[in-house]
Amino acid sequence: MKSKMHERKKSSYKLVSKKSLIYLLISFISLTTFAQNETKRIANFNLESRIGIQGYDPVAYFKQGKAVKGKKDLTAAYEGVTYTFSMPVNKAIFLKNPSGYEPQFGGWCAYAMGDSGTKVEINPQTFKIVDGKLYLFYNAYFNNTLKSWNKDEANLKSKAESNWKKTIK
């Protein structure tokens, strides 16, 4: 009788050990994949000290219809990118759906991404929301790329999406 119970305990330990090992392995792979994704995002996004949109509030573009500088003490991080917010309610809104408020193409100029597939700096105050997505544009030295974007938006948007996929591979 003792030996049968002893054998059952041994086999249950083996089962637990196998389950634990599998769980640990899956956890490790998930964490590694997440870390690689975060590193890739940081490398490809338009950031200043890991801050997105040059410190502007991503939610304000949608809720207030304008670019509003965020406060340094009101931040939230999403997959390695930190965003600043002008008010606590915007931070709360962002945390419910971070990917819905991030700028397209890693915060680089949408026109340049569509025209040539290049990463070009932006002016955070030059933006457009299309189909619930935030697009940012270069605007300096008498060159407002939003005007060029508007002339061929559908074509440039399609090209930009394709170019961005190649960029982040």
Coordinates of N, CA and C in Angstrom, one line a residue:
M1 N 0.8 -1.2 0.0 CA 0.0 0.0 0.0 C 0.9 1.3 0.0
K2 N 1.9 1.3 0.8 CA 2.8 2.4 0.9 C 3.5 2.7 -0.4
S3 N 3.9 1.6 -1.0 CA 4.7 1.8 -2.3 C 3.8 2.4 -3.4
K4 N 2.5 2.0 -3.4 CA 1.6 2.5 -4.5 C 1.4 4.0 -4.2
M5 N 1.2 4.4 -3.0 CA 1.0 5.8 -2.7 C 2.3 6.6 -3.0
H6 N 3.4 6.0 -2.6 CA 4.7 6.6 -2.9 C 4.9 6.8 -4.4
E7 N 4.5 5.8 -5.2 CA 4.6 5.9 -6.6 C 3.7 7.0 -7.2
R8 N 2.4 7.1 -6.6 CA 1.5 8.2 -7.1 C 2.1 9.6 -6.8
K9 N 2.7 9.7 -5.6 CA 3.3 11.0 -5.3 C 4.4 11.4 -6.2
K10 N 5.2 10.4 -6.5 CA 6.3 10.6 -7.4 C 5.8 11.0 -8.8
S11 N 4.8 10.3 -9.3 CA 4.3 10.6 -10.6 C 3.6 12.0 -10.6
S12 N 2.9 12.4 -9.5 CA 2.3 13.7 -9.5 C 3.4 14.8 -9.4
Y13 N 4.5 14.5 -8.7 CA 5.6 15.5 -8.7 C 6.2 15.6 -10.1
K14 N 6.3 14.6 -10.8 CA 6.8 14.7 -12.2 C 5.8 15.5 -13.0
L15 N 4.5 15.3 -12.9 CA 3.5 16.0 -13.6 C 3.6 17.5 -13.3
V16 N 3.7 17.8 -12.0 CA 3.7 19.2 -11.5 C 5.0 19.8 -12.1
S17 N 6.1 19.1 -12.0 CA 7.4 19.6 -12.5 C 7.3 19.9 -14.0
K18 N 6.7 19.0 -14.7 CA 6.6 19.2 -16.2 C 5.7 20.4 -16.5
K19 N 4.6 20.5 -15.7 CA 3.7 21.7 -15.9 C 4.4 23.0 -15.5
S20 N 5.1 23.0 -14.5 CA 5.9 24.1 -14.0 C 6.9 24.5 -15.0
L21 N 7.6 23.6 -15.5 CA 8.7 23.8 -16.5 C 8.1 24.4 -17.8
I22 N 7.0 23.9 -18.3 CA 6.3 24.4 -19.4 C 5.8 25.8 -19.2
Y23 N 5.2 26.1 -18.0 CA 4.8 27.4 -17.7 C 5.9 28.4 -17.6
L24 N 7.0 28.0 -17.0 CA 8.2 28.9 -17.0 C 8.7 29.2 -18.4
L25 N 8.8 28.2 -19.2 CA 9.3 28.3 -20.6 C 8.4 29.3 -21.4
I26 N 7.1 29.1 -21.3 CA 6.1 30.0 -22.0 C 6.3 31.5 -21.4
S27 N 6.4 31.6 -20.1 CA 6.6 32.9 -19.5 C 7.8 33.6 -20.0
F28 N 8.9 32.8 -20.1 CA 10.2 33.3 -20.5 C 10.1 33.8 -22.0
I29 N 9.5 33.0 -22.8 CA 9.4 33.3 -24.2 C 8.5 34.6 -24.4
S30 N 7.4 34.7 -23.6 CA 6.6 35.9 -23.7 C 7.3 37.1 -23.3
L31 N 8.0 37.0 -22.2 CA 8.8 38.2 -21.7 C 9.9 38.6 -22.7
T32 N 10.6 37.6 -23.3 CA 11.6 37.9 -24.2 C 11.0 38.6 -25.5
T33 N 9.9 38.1 -26.0 CA 9.3 38.6 -27.1 C 8.8 40.1 -26.8
F34 N 8.2 40.3 -25.6 CA 7.8 41.6 -25.3 C 9.0 42.6 -25.2
A35 N 10.1 42.1 -24.6 CA 11.3 43.0 -24.5 C 11.8 43.3 -25.9
Q36 N 11.8 42.3 -26.8 CA 12.3 42.6 -28.2 C 11.4 43.6 -28.9
N37 N 10.1 43.4 -28.7 CA 9.1 44.3 -29.3 C 9.3 45.7 -28.8
E38 N 9.5 45.9 -27.5 CA 9.7 47.2 -26.8 C 11.0 47.8 -27.4
T39 N 12.1 47.0 -27.5 CA 13.4 47.5 -27.9 C 13.2 48.0 -29.4
K40 N 12.5 47.2 -30.2 CA 12.3 47.6 -31.6 C 11.5 48.9 -31.7
R41 N 10.5 49.0 -30.9 CA 9.7 50.3 -30.9 C 10.5 51.5 -30.5
I42 N 11.3 51.3 -29.5 CA 12.2 52.4 -29.0 C 13.1 52.8 -30.2
A43 N 13.7 51.9 -30.8 CA 14.6 52.1 -31.9 C 14.0 52.8 -33.1
N44 N 12.7 52.5 -33.4 CA 12.0 53.0 -34.6 C 11.1 54.2 -34.4
F45 N 10.8 54.5 -33.2 CA 9.9 55.6 -32.9 C 10.6 56.9 -32.8
N46 N 9.9 58.0 -33.1 CA 10.5 59.4 -33.0 C 10.4 59.8 -31.6
L47 N 11.5 59.6 -30.8 CA 11.5 59.9 -29.4 C 12.6 60.8 -29.0
E48 N 12.3 61.5 -27.9 CA 13.4 62.4 -27.3 C 13.4 61.9 -25.8
S49 N 14.5 61.1 -25.5 CA 14.6 60.5 -24.1 C 13.4 59.7 -23.8
R50 N 13.0 58.9 -24.8 CA 11.9 57.9 -24.7 C 10.5 58.6 -24.6
I51 N 10.4 59.9 -24.8 CA 9.2 60.7 -24.7 C 8.7 60.8 -26.2
G52 N 7.4 60.4 -26.4 CA 6.8 60.5 -27.7 C 6.2 61.9 -27.9
I53 N 6.0 62.2 -29.2 CA 5.4 63.4 -29.7 C 6.0 64.7 -29.0
Q54 N 7.2 64.6 -28.8 CA 8.0 65.8 -28.2 C 7.3 66.3 -27.0
G55 N 6.7 65.5 -26.2 CA 6.0 65.9 -24.9 C 4.6 66.4 -25.1
Y56 N 4.0 66.2 -26.3 CA 2.6 66.7 -26.4 C 1.7 65.6 -26.0
D57 N 0.5 66.0 -25.6 CA -0.5 65.1 -25.1 C -1.2 64.4 -26.2
P58 N -1.1 63.0 -26.4 CA -1.7 62.4 -27.5 C -3.2 62.4 -27.5
V59 N -3.8 62.4 -26.4 CA -5.3 62.4 -26.3 C -5.9 63.8 -26.6
A60 N -5.2 64.8 -26.3 CA -5.6 66.2 -26.6 C -5.9 66.4 -28.1
Y61 N -5.2 65.8 -29.0 CA -5.4 65.9 -30.4 C -6.8 65.4 -30.7
F62 N -7.3 64.4 -30.1 CA -8.6 63.8 -30.4 C -9.7 64.5 -29.6
K63 N -9.5 64.8 -28.3 CA -10.5 65.3 -27.4 C -10.6 66.8 -27.5
Q64 N -9.5 67.5 -27.7 CA -9.5 69.0 -27.7 C -9.3 69.5 -29.1
G65 N -9.0 68.7 -30.1 CA -8.8 69.1 -31.5 C -7.6 70.0 -31.7
K66 N -6.6 69.9 -30.8 CA -5.4 70.7 -30.9 C -4.3 70.1 -30.2
A67 N -3.1 70.5 -30.6 CA -1.8 70.1 -29.9 C -1.7 70.8 -28.6
V68 N -1.6 70.0 -27.5 CA -1.4 70.6 -26.2 C -0.2 70.0 -25.5
K69 N 0.7 70.8 -25.0 CA 1.9 70.3 -24.4 C 1.5 69.5 -23.1
G70 N 2.1 68.4 -22.8 CA 1.8 67.6 -21.6 C 2.7 68.1 -20.5
K71 N 2.3 67.7 -19.3 CA 3.1 68.0 -18.1 C 4.1 66.9 -17.7
K72 N 5.3 67.3 -17.4 CA 6.3 66.3 -17.1 C 6.0 65.4 -15.9
D73 N 5.1 65.8 -15.0 CA 4.8 65.0 -13.9 C 3.5 64.2 -14.1
L74 N 3.0 64.2 -15.4 CA 1.7 63.5 -15.7 C 2.0 62.6 -16.9
T75 N 2.5 61.4 -16.7 CA 3.0 60.5 -17.8 C 2.4 59.1 -17.7
A76 N 2.5 58.4 -18.8 CA 2.2 57.0 -18.8 C 3.1 56.4 -19.9
A77 N 3.5 55.2 -19.6 CA 4.4 54.5 -20.6 C 3.6 53.4 -21.3
Y78 N 3.8 53.2 -22.5 CA 3.2 52.1 -23.3 C 4.3 51.5 -24.2
E79 N 4.6 50.2 -23.9 CA 5.6 49.4 -24.6 C 6.9 50.2 -24.9
G80 N 7.4 50.8 -23.8 CA 8.7 51.5 -23.9 C 8.6 53.0 -24.3
V81 N 7.5 53.5 -24.7 CA 7.3 54.9 -25.1 C 6.6 55.6 -24.0
T82 N 7.1 56.7 -23.5 CA 6.4 57.5 -22.5 C 5.7 58.7 -23.1
Y83 N 4.5 58.9 -22.7 CA 3.7 60.0 -23.2 C 3.4 60.9 -22.0
T84 N 3.3 62.2 -22.3 CA 2.9 63.2 -21.3 C 1.5 63.7 -21.5
F85 N 0.8 64.1 -20.5 CA -0.6 64.5 -20.6 C -0.8 65.9 -20.0
S86 N -1.8 66.6 -20.5 CA -2.1 67.9 -20.0 C -3.0 67.9 -18.8
M87 N -3.7 66.8 -18.7 CA -4.7 66.7 -17.6 C -4.9 65.2 -17.2
P88 N -5.2 64.9 -16.0 CA -5.4 63.5 -15.5 C -6.4 62.7 -16.3
V89 N -7.5 63.4 -16.7 CA -8.5 62.6 -17.5 C -8.0 62.1 -18.8
N90 N -7.1 62.9 -19.4 CA -6.5 62.4 -20.7 C -5.6 61.2 -20.5
K91 N -4.9 61.2 -19.4 CA -4.1 60.0 -19.0 C -4.9 58.8 -18.8
A92 N -6.0 59.0 -18.1 CA -7.0 57.9 -17.8 C -7.6 57.3 -19.2
I93 N -7.9 58.2 -20.1 CA -8.5 57.8 -21.4 C -7.4 57.0 -22.1
F94 N -6.2 57.5 -22.1 CA -5.1 56.9 -22.8 C -4.9 55.4 -22.3
L95 N -4.8 55.3 -21.0 CA -4.6 54.0 -20.4 C -5.6 52.9 -20.7
K96 N -6.8 53.4 -21.1 CA -7.9 52.4 -21.5 C -7.6 51.8 -22.9
N97 N -6.9 52.6 -23.7 CA -6.7 52.2 -25.1 C -5.4 52.9 -25.7
P98 N -4.2 52.6 -25.2 CA -3.0 53.3 -25.6 C -2.8 53.3 -27.1
S99 N -2.9 52.1 -27.7 CA -2.6 52.1 -29.2 C -3.6 52.9 -30.0
G100 N -4.7 53.2 -29.5 CA -5.7 54.1 -30.2 C -5.3 55.5 -30.2
Y101 N -4.4 55.9 -29.4 CA -4.0 57.3 -29.3 C -2.5 57.6 -29.8
E102 N -1.8 56.5 -30.0 CA -0.4 56.7 -30.5 C -0.4 57.3 -31.9
P103 N 0.5 58.1 -32.2 CA 0.6 58.6 -33.6 C 1.0 57.5 -34.6
Q104 N 0.6 57.7 -35.8 CA 0.9 56.7 -36.8 C 2.4 56.8 -37.2
F105 N 3.0 55.7 -37.7 CA 4.4 55.7 -38.2 C 5.4 56.1 -37.1
G106 N 5.1 55.7 -35.9 CA 6.0 56.0 -34.8 C 6.2 57.4 -34.5
G107 N 5.3 58.3 -35.0 CA 5.5 59.7 -34.7 C 6.3 60.5 -35.7
W108 N 6.7 59.8 -36.8 CA 7.5 60.4 -37.8 C 6.5 61.1 -38.8
C109 N 7.0 62.0 -39.7 CA 6.2 62.7 -40.6 C 5.5 61.7 -41.6
A110 N 4.2 61.8 -41.6 CA 3.4 60.9 -42.4 C 3.6 61.1 -43.9
Y111 N 3.8 62.3 -44.3 CA 4.1 62.6 -45.7 C 5.4 62.0 -46.2
A112 N 6.4 62.2 -45.4 CA 7.7 61.6 -45.8 C 7.7 60.1 -45.8
M113 N 7.0 59.5 -44.8 CA 6.9 58.0 -44.8 C 6.2 57.6 -46.1
G114 N 5.2 58.3 -46.5 CA 4.5 57.9 -47.7 C 5.2 58.2 -49.0
D115 N 5.9 59.4 -49.0 CA 6.5 59.8 -50.2 C 7.8 59.0 -50.5
S116 N 8.6 58.8 -49.5 CA 9.9 58.2 -49.7 C 10.3 57.1 -48.7
G117 N 9.4 56.9 -47.7 CA 9.7 55.9 -46.7 C 10.8 56.3 -45.7
T118 N 11.0 57.6 -45.5 CA 12.0 58.1 -44.6 C 11.4 58.6 -43.3
K119 N 12.3 58.6 -42.3 CA 11.9 59.1 -41.0 C 12.3 60.6 -41.0
V120 N 11.3 61.4 -40.9 CA 11.6 62.9 -40.9 C 10.9 63.4 -39.7
E121 N 11.6 64.4 -39.0 CA 11.1 65.0 -37.8 C 9.7 65.7 -38.1
I122 N 9.0 66.0 -37.0 CA 7.7 66.6 -37.2 C 7.6 67.9 -36.4
N123 N 6.5 68.6 -36.7 CA 6.1 69.7 -35.9 C 4.8 69.2 -35.2
P124 N 4.8 69.0 -33.9 CA 3.7 68.4 -33.2 C 2.4 69.2 -33.4
Q125 N 2.5 70.5 -33.8 CA 1.3 71.3 -34.0 C 0.7 71.2 -35.4
T126 N 1.4 70.4 -36.2 CA 0.9 70.2 -37.6 C 0.4 68.7 -37.7
F127 N -0.9 68.5 -37.6 CA -1.4 67.2 -37.5 C -2.7 67.1 -38.3
K128 N -3.1 65.8 -38.4 CA -4.5 65.5 -39.0 C -4.9 64.2 -38.4
I129 N -6.2 64.2 -38.1 CA -6.8 62.9 -37.7 C -7.7 62.4 -38.8
V130 N -7.3 61.1 -39.3 CA -8.0 60.5 -40.4 C -8.5 59.1 -39.9
D131 N -9.8 58.9 -40.0 CA -10.3 57.6 -39.6 C -9.9 57.2 -38.2
G132 N -9.9 58.2 -37.3 CA -9.6 57.9 -35.9 C -8.1 57.7 -35.6
K133 N -7.2 58.1 -36.5 CA -5.8 57.9 -36.3 C -5.1 59.2 -36.5
L134 N -4.0 59.4 -35.6 CA -3.3 60.6 -35.6 C -2.1 60.6 -36.5
Y135 N -2.0 61.6 -37.4 CA -0.9 61.7 -38.4 C -0.2 63.0 -38.1
L136 N 1.1 63.0 -38.0 CA 1.9 64.2 -37.7 C 2.7 64.5 -39.0
F137 N 3.1 65.8 -39.1 CA 3.8 66.3 -40.3 C 4.9 67.3 -40.0
Y138 N 5.9 67.3 -40.9 CA 7.0 68.3 -40.9 C 6.4 69.6 -41.3
N139 N 6.8 70.7 -40.6 CA 6.3 72.0 -41.0 C 7.4 73.0 -40.5
A140 N 8.3 73.3 -41.4 CA 9.4 74.3 -41.1 C 9.9 74.9 -42.4
Y141 N 10.6 76.0 -42.3 CA 11.2 76.6 -43.5 C 10.3 76.6 -44.7
F142 N 9.1 77.1 -44.5 CA 8.2 77.3 -45.6 C 7.8 76.0 -46.3
N143 N 7.9 74.9 -45.6 CA 7.5 73.6 -46.1 C 6.6 72.9 -45.2
N144 N 5.3 73.0 -45.4 CA 4.3 72.4 -44.6 C 3.8 71.1 -45.3
T145 N 4.3 70.0 -44.9 CA 4.0 68.7 -45.7 C 2.6 68.3 -45.6
L146 N 1.8 68.9 -44.6 CA 0.4 68.5 -44.5 C -0.3 69.0 -45.8
K147 N 0.1 70.1 -46.3 CA -0.5 70.6 -47.6 C -0.3 69.6 -48.7
S148 N 0.9 69.1 -48.8 CA 1.2 68.1 -49.9 C 0.5 66.8 -49.6
W149 N 0.4 66.4 -48.4 CA -0.3 65.2 -48.0 C -1.8 65.3 -48.4
N150 N -2.4 66.4 -48.2 CA -3.8 66.6 -48.5 C -4.1 66.5 -50.0
K151 N -3.1 66.8 -50.8 CA -3.3 66.7 -52.3 C -3.4 65.3 -52.8
D152 N -2.8 64.3 -52.1 CA -2.8 63.0 -52.5 C -2.8 62.0 -51.3
E153 N -3.8 62.3 -50.4 CA -3.8 61.6 -49.1 C -4.0 60.1 -49.3
A154 N -4.9 59.6 -50.1 CA -5.2 58.2 -50.2 C -3.9 57.4 -50.6
N155 N -3.3 57.9 -51.6 CA -2.1 57.3 -52.2 C -1.0 57.3 -51.2
L156 N -0.7 58.5 -50.6 CA 0.4 58.6 -49.6 C 0.2 57.8 -48.4
K157 N -1.1 57.7 -47.9 CA -1.4 57.0 -46.7 C -1.1 55.5 -47.0
S158 N -1.5 55.0 -48.1 CA -1.3 53.6 -48.5 C 0.2 53.3 -48.5
K159 N 0.9 54.2 -49.2 CA 2.4 54.0 -49.3 C 3.1 54.1 -47.9
A160 N 2.6 55.0 -47.1 CA 3.2 55.2 -45.8 C 3.0 53.9 -44.9
E161 N 1.8 53.4 -45.0 CA 1.5 52.1 -44.2 C 2.5 51.0 -44.7
S162 N 2.6 50.9 -46.0 CA 3.5 49.8 -46.5 C 5.0 50.1 -46.1
N163 N 5.4 51.3 -46.3 CA 6.8 51.7 -45.9 C 7.1 51.5 -44.4
W164 N 6.1 51.8 -43.6 CA 6.3 51.7 -42.1 C 6.4 50.2 -41.8
K165 N 5.6 49.3 -42.4 CA 5.8 47.9 -42.1 C 7.2 47.4 -42.5
K166 N 7.7 47.9 -43.5 CA 9.1 47.5 -43.9 C 10.1 48.1 -42.9
T167 N 9.8 49.3 -42.4 CA 10.8 49.9 -41.5 C 10.8 49.2 -40.1
I168 N 9.7 48.7 -39.6 CA 9.7 48.1 -38.3 C 10.0 46.6 -38.3
K169 N 10.3 46.0 -39.5 CA 10.6 44.6 -39.5 C 11.9 44.3 -38.8

